[in-house]
Coordinates of C-alpha atoms in Angstrom, one line a residue:
M1 CA 62.1 19.2 5.0
K2 CA 62.7 18.2 1.5
K3 CA 60.5 21.0 -2.0
G4 CA 59.8 16.3 -2.8
T5 CA 58.7 15.2 0.8
K6 CA 56.5 19.1 1.2
R7 CA 54.9 18.3 -1.8
F8 CA 54.1 14.7 -0.8
I9 CA 52.7 15.5 2.4
A10 CA 49.9 18.4 0.9
A11 CA 49.0 15.8 -1.4
A12 CA 49.0 13.1 1.5
L13 CA 46.9 15.5 3.6
G14 CA 44.9 17.0 -0.6
A15 CA 43.6 13.2 -0.1
A16 CA 42.9 12.4 3.1
T17 CA 40.6 15.5 2.8
G18 CA 39.1 14.7 0.0
T19 CA 38.2 11.5 1.3
A20 CA 36.2 12.9 3.8
A21 CA 34.7 15.3 2.3
V22 CA 34.0 12.5 0.0
R23 CA 32.3 10.4 3.2
A24 CA 30.9 13.1 4.7
V25 CA 28.5 13.9 1.6
H26 CA 28.1 10.0 1.5
N27 CA 26.9 9.6 4.7
T28 CA 24.8 13.6 4.5
S29 CA 23.0 12.1 1.6
K30 CA 22.4 8.7 3.5
N31 CA 21.1 9.6 6.1
L32 CA 19.0 11.7 3.7
A33 CA 17.5 8.8 2.1
D34 CA 16.7 7.0 5.6
M35 CA 15.5 9.9 7.0
A36 CA 13.0 10.3 3.2
M37 CA 12.3 6.5 3.1
N38 CA 12.9 4.5 6.2
R39 CA 9.0 2.8 7.9
K40 CA 11.3 4.1 11.0
P41 CA 13.5 7.1 10.7
P42 CA 16.8 6.2 11.8
E43 CA 17.2 7.7 16.0
T44 CA 20.1 9.8 14.5
T45 CA 19.2 12.0 12.3
N46 CA 19.4 14.8 13.8
Q47 CA 16.2 17.2 11.6
S48 CA 12.9 16.6 12.7
K49 CA 9.6 17.1 11.3
Q50 CA 9.6 20.9 11.8
E51 CA 12.7 21.2 10.6
V52 CA 12.0 19.6 7.2
S53 CA 8.8 21.4 6.4
G54 CA 10.0 24.7 6.8
S55 CA 7.7 25.7 9.3
A56 CA 7.3 26.1 13.5
K57 CA 5.6 23.3 15.1
D58 CA 0.9 25.2 16.1
Q59 CA 0.2 23.8 19.0
E60 CA -3.5 24.7 18.0
L61 CA -4.1 23.0 15.3
E62 CA -2.1 19.9 16.3
N63 CA -4.9 19.8 18.7
R64 CA -6.9 20.2 16.1
K65 CA -6.2 17.5 14.4
N66 CA -5.1 15.6 16.6
T67 CA -9.7 15.6 18.4
A68 CA -10.9 15.3 15.0
A69 CA -8.4 12.3 14.4
E70 CA -9.7 10.7 17.3
R71 CA -13.0 11.0 16.6
L72 CA -12.2 9.7 13.0
R73 CA -11.0 6.6 14.5
N74 CA -14.5 6.1 16.7
R75 CA -16.9 6.2 13.8
D76 CA -18.1 2.4 12.2
Y77 CA -16.0 1.9 9.6
K78 CA -14.9 -1.8 8.9
T79 CA -10.8 -2.3 7.7
V80 CA -10.2 -3.7 4.9
E81 CA -6.9 -5.1 3.5
I82 CA -6.0 -5.7 0.2
T83 CA -2.0 -7.8 -1.4
A84 CA -0.1 -4.5 -2.9
H85 CA 1.8 -5.1 -7.0
D86 CA 4.7 -6.7 -4.8
G87 CA 2.6 -8.9 -2.5
I88 CA 3.1 -7.2 0.8
R89 CA -0.2 -6.0 2.2
L90 CA -1.7 -2.9 2.5
T91 CA -4.8 -1.4 4.7
G92 CA -7.3 0.8 4.3
H93 CA -11.2 2.0 6.3
L94 CA -14.3 2.3 4.6
H95 CA -16.7 4.3 5.7
L96 CA -19.9 3.8 4.2
V97 CA -23.1 6.0 4.2
E98 CA -26.9 6.4 3.0
N99 CA -27.3 6.9 -0.2
P100 CA -24.7 7.5 -2.1
K101 CA -23.6 10.0 -4.6
R102 CA -20.0 8.8 -5.1
T103 CA -16.7 6.6 -4.1
V104 CA -13.6 9.0 -2.2
I105 CA -10.1 7.0 -1.9
A106 CA -8.6 9.3 0.2
V107 CA -4.9 9.4 0.5
H108 CA -2.7 10.6 3.2
G109 CA 0.8 12.3 3.0
W110 CA 4.3 11.9 4.2
R111 CA 4.0 10.3 7.3
S112 CA 1.2 11.1 8.0
S113 CA -2.1 9.2 8.9
W114 CA -5.6 8.8 7.7
A115 CA -7.2 10.3 10.6
R116 CA -5.0 12.9 10.8
E117 CA -5.0 14.3 7.0
F118 CA -8.3 14.0 6.4
G119 CA -10.2 14.1 10.7
L120 CA -11.0 18.0 9.8
I121 CA -12.9 17.9 6.6
A122 CA -14.5 13.6 7.4
D123 CA -17.8 15.3 8.8
F124 CA -18.0 17.3 5.3
L125 CA -17.3 14.7 3.2
Y126 CA -20.0 12.1 4.7
E127 CA -22.7 15.2 4.9
N128 CA -22.2 15.3 1.1
G129 CA -22.9 12.2 0.6
C130 CA -19.5 10.5 0.3
N131 CA -19.0 6.7 0.3
V132 CA -14.8 7.4 2.0
L133 CA -12.3 4.6 1.5
Y134 CA -8.9 5.7 3.4
I135 CA -6.0 4.0 2.7
E136 CA -2.9 3.4 4.6
Q137 CA -0.4 3.9 2.1
R138 CA 2.5 1.9 2.6
A139 CA 5.4 1.5 5.3
H140 CA 2.8 3.8 7.6
G141 CA 0.6 2.7 9.6
A142 CA -0.7 -0.8 9.5
S143 CA 0.2 -1.4 5.9
D144 CA 3.2 -3.1 5.2
G145 CA 6.5 -1.7 2.7
E146 CA 10.5 -1.1 4.3
Y147 CA 10.2 2.4 2.3
I148 CA 8.1 5.0 1.6
G149 CA 8.0 4.9 -2.1
F150 CA 6.7 8.4 -2.6
G151 CA 4.3 8.4 -5.2
L152 CA 6.6 5.9 -7.4
L153 CA 4.9 2.6 -5.8
E154 CA 1.7 3.8 -4.3
R155 CA 0.2 5.0 -7.6
Y156 CA 0.5 1.1 -8.1
D157 CA -1.2 0.2 -4.6
L158 CA -3.9 2.8 -5.7
L159 CA -4.9 1.3 -8.9
E160 CA -5.1 -1.8 -7.1
W161 CA -7.9 -0.3 -4.3
I162 CA -9.9 1.4 -7.3
D163 CA -10.3 -2.1 -8.7
W164 CA -10.5 -2.9 -4.9
V165 CA -13.2 -1.0 -4.3
N166 CA -15.1 -1.6 -8.6
E167 CA -15.4 -4.9 -7.0
Q168 CA -17.2 -4.8 -4.2
N169 CA -20.7 -4.1 -6.8
F170 CA -19.9 0.2 -5.7
S171 CA -18.9 0.3 -9.7
A172 CA -21.7 2.3 -10.1
F173 CA -20.8 6.0 -8.3
P174 CA -17.7 7.9 -10.0
I175 CA -14.9 7.6 -7.9
Y176 CA -12.3 10.2 -6.8
L177 CA -9.2 10.2 -6.0
F178 CA -8.1 13.2 -3.3
G179 CA -4.8 13.4 -1.4
R180 CA -2.4 16.0 0.5
S181 CA 0.7 15.9 -0.3
M182 CA 2.1 12.7 -0.5
G183 CA -0.7 11.8 -1.0
A184 CA -1.4 14.5 -3.8
A185 CA 1.6 13.3 -5.5
T186 CA 0.5 9.3 -5.1
V187 CA -2.8 10.5 -7.0
L188 CA -2.3 12.8 -9.3
M189 CA 0.5 9.7 -10.8
T190 CA -1.7 7.1 -10.8
A191 CA -3.5 9.6 -13.3
G192 CA -0.9 9.0 -15.5
E193 CA -2.5 5.8 -15.8
N194 CA -4.9 3.8 -18.2
L195 CA -8.1 4.6 -14.7
P196 CA -11.8 3.4 -15.3
E197 CA -14.0 4.9 -16.8
N198 CA -15.9 5.7 -13.3
V199 CA -12.9 7.2 -12.3
H200 CA -14.8 10.9 -12.5
G201 CA -12.1 12.9 -10.5
V202 CA -8.8 13.5 -9.1
I203 CA -8.1 16.4 -5.9
A204 CA -5.0 17.4 -5.6
D205 CA -3.7 19.2 -2.2
S206 CA -0.2 20.3 -2.1
G207 CA 1.3 17.3 -4.7
Y208 CA 5.1 17.8 -6.1
T209 CA 6.4 17.7 -9.6
S210 CA 8.5 14.6 -8.6
P211 CA 10.4 12.8 -6.2
H212 CA 13.5 14.7 -7.5
D213 CA 12.0 18.7 -7.1
E214 CA 11.0 17.6 -3.8
W215 CA 13.8 16.5 -2.1
K216 CA 16.3 19.0 -3.5
Y217 CA 13.9 21.5 -2.8
V218 CA 14.1 20.3 1.1
A219 CA 17.7 19.8 1.5
E220 CA 19.1 23.5 -0.3
N221 CA 15.7 25.8 0.9
N222 CA 15.0 23.8 5.0
L223 CA 17.7 21.8 5.6
H224 CA 20.8 23.6 4.0
Y225 CA 22.2 21.3 2.4
H226 CA 24.2 20.9 -1.4
Y227 CA 21.7 18.5 -2.8
K228 CA 24.0 19.0 -5.7
L229 CA 26.4 17.1 -4.3
M230 CA 24.7 15.0 -2.5
E231 CA 22.3 13.4 -5.5
K232 CA 24.3 11.1 -7.0
Y233 CA 24.2 9.3 -4.1
V234 CA 21.0 9.7 -3.3
D235 CA 19.6 7.8 -6.9
K236 CA 22.1 5.6 -5.9
L237 CA 19.9 4.5 -2.8
V238 CA 16.6 5.1 -3.6
M239 CA 17.4 3.2 -6.4
E240 CA 18.9 -0.3 -4.9
R241 CA 15.6 0.2 -1.8
I242 CA 12.9 0.8 -4.6
G243 CA 14.2 -0.1 -8.3
F244 CA 13.3 4.0 -9.3
S245 CA 15.1 6.7 -9.5
S246 CA 13.3 10.0 -8.0
D247 CA 13.0 12.0 -10.9
E248 CA 12.3 8.4 -13.1
Y249 CA 8.3 9.6 -13.0
S250 CA 6.9 12.6 -12.4
S251 CA 3.7 14.3 -11.3
V252 CA 4.2 16.4 -14.8
Q253 CA 4.5 13.6 -17.0
A254 CA 1.2 12.3 -15.4
M255 CA -0.3 15.1 -16.7
Q256 CA 0.6 15.6 -19.9
D257 CA -1.4 11.9 -20.4
C258 CA -3.8 12.2 -18.4
K259 CA -7.1 12.7 -19.5
T260 CA -9.4 13.1 -15.9
P261 CA -10.5 16.1 -14.3
V262 CA -8.7 17.3 -11.9
L263 CA -8.3 20.0 -9.0
F264 CA -5.7 21.9 -8.0
I265 CA -5.6 23.1 -4.3
H266 CA -2.3 24.6 -2.9
G267 CA -1.4 28.0 -0.6
T268 CA 0.5 30.2 -0.4
D269 CA 2.5 29.9 2.4
D270 CA 3.4 26.5 1.5
T271 CA 7.3 25.6 3.0
F272 CA 7.0 22.1 2.6
V273 CA 5.8 22.1 -1.5
P274 CA 6.4 25.1 -3.2
I275 CA 3.1 26.6 -5.3
E276 CA 5.3 26.8 -8.0
M277 CA 4.7 23.1 -7.8
T278 CA 1.0 22.8 -8.3
Y279 CA 1.1 25.8 -10.7
E280 CA 3.6 23.2 -12.9
N281 CA 1.5 20.2 -12.6
Y282 CA -1.9 23.3 -13.4
K283 CA 0.9 24.3 -16.8
T284 CA 1.2 20.9 -18.1
C285 CA -1.8 18.6 -17.3
A286 CA -4.5 18.1 -20.4
A287 CA -7.2 17.3 -18.2
P288 CA -10.5 19.6 -17.8
K289 CA -8.9 21.9 -15.0
R290 CA -9.1 23.7 -12.6
L291 CA -7.1 25.7 -9.7
L292 CA -8.0 26.9 -5.8
V293 CA -5.0 29.3 -4.3
V294 CA -5.8 29.9 -0.4
P295 CA -3.2 33.3 0.5
G296 CA -1.6 33.1 3.2
A297 CA -2.2 28.9 3.7
G298 CA 0.8 26.2 4.9
H299 CA 1.1 23.6 4.0
C300 CA -1.9 21.4 3.3
Q301 CA -3.8 24.1 5.2
S302 CA -6.0 26.1 2.9
H303 CA -8.9 24.5 4.8
L304 CA -7.8 25.6 7.9
V305 CA -7.5 28.9 6.2
E306 CA -11.0 29.0 3.9
P307 CA -12.5 26.0 4.7
E308 CA -16.4 27.8 3.1
R309 CA -14.1 27.8 0.5
Y310 CA -12.8 24.9 0.6
E311 CA -15.4 22.6 0.1
E312 CA -17.4 25.2 -2.1
E313 CA -14.6 23.5 -4.1
L314 CA -15.4 20.7 -3.9
L315 CA -18.9 20.4 -4.6
R316 CA -18.2 22.8 -8.0
F317 CA -15.9 20.5 -8.8
W318 CA -18.8 17.4 -7.9
Q319 CA -21.4 18.2 -9.9
K320 CA -19.6 19.3 -13.0
F321 CA -18.3 15.6 -13.0
D322 CA -20.3 13.0 -11.1
K323 CA -22.3 12.3 -14.5
V324 CA -20.5 9.7 -16.8
D325 CA -21.0 12.6 -19.9
A326 CA -20.0 14.9 -18.2
D327 CA -17.0 16.4 -20.3

């Protein structure tokens, strides 16, 4: 075989291999974006939620959460609906208490639900004078929406919910935004907006810095992908679906502009959202702030590991900031 022919064949094989590699990266990127954002994750995905979170399933914990969720769903509450800024229908569940002291808007996390996320702490909230509006994030549960926005879209939804609460004759009570995981990132990003004066505090349990940072961390540490190769494809898909890039806004940026007091909570053993992200959010926060770190707690498990300390921090936070003239 002539040398020229050999070089041609080698070049052709290299081009074919390169094309296959690009196609593989593109397909993996789409799979990651679908898994993260689609209302219903693709059936072809090979990653379970345990792989994504980097932790094994704890059946005892799952049973406790399921029991608490069922108990919460069986309580007396009113299901309400609003229309989001982009026209989709959003659903919430309002539980009222006698002699309320404040209103808590509870925001669940990624591929979770209002009852599972807050079932174990619901009794504490009610016993301490909290009206609670449990919202269902877009593309979850009874709320409409095709894609999950990781806080980039949901911060605008939360502003609509705050306005709705204030239209229900609750404006005399202080409002607290209480989010976990993606819900924590949602309340933190919302805190960077101009909030009504009666929003007195934000409680962020296990929140990330930005969708970009979170996807990069999960892809590299839990799924063992080379995220740098996928980044531009993922961002193109995110932009096409929700009109934002994954790093267009962040909790860190919001904290630079935040004027609302924030209670940050995180467990040291979180393998889904690393505690360093909360440290960064806390360090950047320009508003009055508190930090609760729970040794040995995994993702959103701080209340399970140290319930008394967790609840004491919430009470201390409310006691300090319930009053309108609180510093």
